[in-house]
Amino acid sequence: MENMIELRNVSKEFKVLNRREGLKGSIKDLFSRDYKIVRAVDNISMNIKQGEIIGYLGPNGAGKSTTIKMMTGVLEPTSGEILVGGNIPYKNRTKNAQEIGVVFGQRSQLWWALPLIESFKLLKDIYQISNSDYNSMLALYQSLVDIEPLLHKPVRQMSLGQRTLSDILAAFLHNPKIVFLDEPTIGLDVSMKAKIRTLIHALNKEKHTTVILTTHDMGDVDALCQRIVIIDKGKMLYNNDIEHLKGFFGSYRTLKIRIDGELKQQAKVIQEELPDFSVSADEEWISILVDEEKATVMEVLNQLQQSHEIRDMQLEEISTEEVIKKIYEEGVE
Amino acid sequence: MKRKGLGFYLRIYRKILIQDIKSKMSYRADFIISTIGMIFTNIAGFVSFWILFRNFPSINGWNYYEMLFLYGFSLISLTPVQCFFDNNWSLRTYVYSGDFIKYCFRPINLFFYYQSEVFDIKGLGQLAFGVGTLIYSWNKIGLAVTPLMLLKVILFLITASLVMIALQNAAAATCFWIQNSFYVLDLVLKFKDYAKYPITIFSPVFRFIFTFIMPVAFIAYYPSLVILRPDAVPILSWLSPFIGCLFFWLSYKFWMYSAMKYSGTGS
């Protein structure tokens, strides 16, 4: 399989004015040449193969959007090389645009006043899609989602969920090689999220479209991504399979127990007994994050049983969400 | 991928236009009220003009019908900017909110794609008013109706309309550089009002400004001279078609250059 996207030592710097406080400061700023350089993206390299779904993750302000903008040709990298489907995006912006589809979760790119089907027809002209390709794509859409009720509705009358669905369909319409999805499930209800994930998955399978997905919802990642890339403060922290990720900090499992007494207080007591592991409590359970390289779950359970009467217990594998949270908070050693 | 020429863009524009008008007409109350509003705006403009000229039979050698000709000429040449380039007014909001980025992902000309989104139907009333005024004054002045004259007036109208489009493009594109470009746009809009007067009535300073700095004199005055004063046409009048095209091209380049430098806000 060939590489669809290649990034080699890509960095992006912005010049930002050092702002001063107060009105006096603002006036001084008018004449100031006091700039500082901010590295939004710092020396990132990666390859993405055809047909992959990549989860591109990172806390707010990590540099995700900047990277996406460079890959879509809106921004020019300060240094490094980017190839998207064989094109240098910022040099051949229009040519690149023909090969990619972009969805921003909260910014619809469809014509606000037009019914969806009319937007589709315009896109057919703009991307010069042949009749047969267009019809087979519409047939595919019809088999995947119930689009009939959407087709004749102006975009501005749609709910957020319907609009996102429409935007995704529009992004795939010209059968692009790569689709960038920026937080596609933001603000959606559970059933709509599931619907959208199923749709993205099906389109990826059917058309072998490469998908770059940025999201803060680990449900999206678990449902769709084989591989994730995590960046923070512009630097790449992680670039590997999602399976590998779970063993990344050693092998963690969460032991949940229920005991008598005030759980919050009991949790503190247990924390003192088990200084190696993090202990927390909610209304029902005390959760202990067990690092199995230090002690097995059974050992911990035995130890706990000596001093507490355990009423009930559960064992959970660590969720992607928790791993990502740990990476955001602690970084990677 | 086929080449995207003028035919390609015209076809897409026509489709967007038809859909846009259809959707506007589906909001009936909105459509009727804005149509009525448009008629009254034009009547009000005309009445103030008429009151002014009832009191002065001629200004600086320009009689009432010649002034009317100029007025009609300016209304027509200001129509395209109103109809086709009205989205310039929203540009600063799109840029400020970061929504402008959504226009950057299509494989067509960015300027075209952005402007094509809005067609302001209100401009058509202005056009009808302008054409009526022009024909009426044409008759009263007793100008000949020959193919050459018609060709001249059409050519000069089209190129004159480019001047205002250029001014507005350039003013709107300042929003890529400064936070609030509304004042720049508003300033240009205010200057537009001077287009309907012969610049000889202004002092030399303003004559200079209206010709070389904020060239609103090219919207009606200079091109009209070719029709109204065929015996003494200044060189600037003959140049006005080229100036219109040149300004439009420059403003387009400036607009595109600014948009390309734009990087959007974080999301």
Short mmCIF file of N, CA and C in Angstrom, two decimals, chain A residues 27 78 110 124 129 149 190 203 226 238 278 295 332:
data_model
loop_
_atom_site.label_atom_id
_atom_site.label_comp_id
_atom_site.label_asym_id
_atom_site.label_seq_id
_atom_site.Cartn_x
_atom_site.Cartn_y
_atom_site.Cartn_z
N ILE A 27 -2.03 50.88 23.77
CA ILE A 27 -1.54 51.97 22.92
C ILE A 27 -0.08 51.72 22.55
N THR A 78 6.25 26.26 7.84
CA THR A 78 7.45 27.08 7.94
C THR A 78 8.66 26.29 7.45
N LEU A 110 -22.15 23.53 3.35
CA LEU A 110 -23.20 23.45 2.34
C LEU A 110 -23.86 24.80 2.17
N LYS A 124 -21.60 18.34 -7.74
CA LYS A 124 -21.38 17.48 -8.92
C LYS A 124 -20.72 18.31 -10.03
N ILE A 129 -18.09 15.66 -11.41
CA ILE A 129 -18.36 14.24 -11.19
C ILE A 129 -19.22 13.73 -12.36
N PRO A 149 -35.58 11.82 3.62
CA PRO A 149 -36.16 13.00 4.28
C PRO A 149 -35.24 14.21 4.28
N VAL A 190 -26.38 10.52 21.49
CA VAL A 190 -25.74 9.21 21.43
C VAL A 190 -26.11 8.44 20.16
N LEU A 203 -18.31 3.97 4.63
CA LEU A 203 -17.75 4.67 3.47
C LEU A 203 -16.27 4.36 3.31
N GLN A 226 -7.83 2.56 13.64
CA GLN A 226 -6.86 1.50 13.87
C GLN A 226 -5.60 2.08 14.50
N TYR A 238 2.78 10.38 20.29
CA TYR A 238 2.47 8.97 20.09
C TYR A 238 2.01 8.77 18.66
N SER A 278 -3.47 4.84 41.92
CA SER A 278 -4.38 5.95 42.17
C SER A 278 -5.76 5.41 42.50
N ALA A 295 1.99 -4.96 40.77
CA ALA A 295 1.29 -5.98 41.57
C ALA A 295 0.09 -6.47 40.78
N VAL A 332 4.74 11.46 27.74
CA VAL A 332 5.28 10.12 27.54
C VAL A 332 6.74 10.13 27.98
#
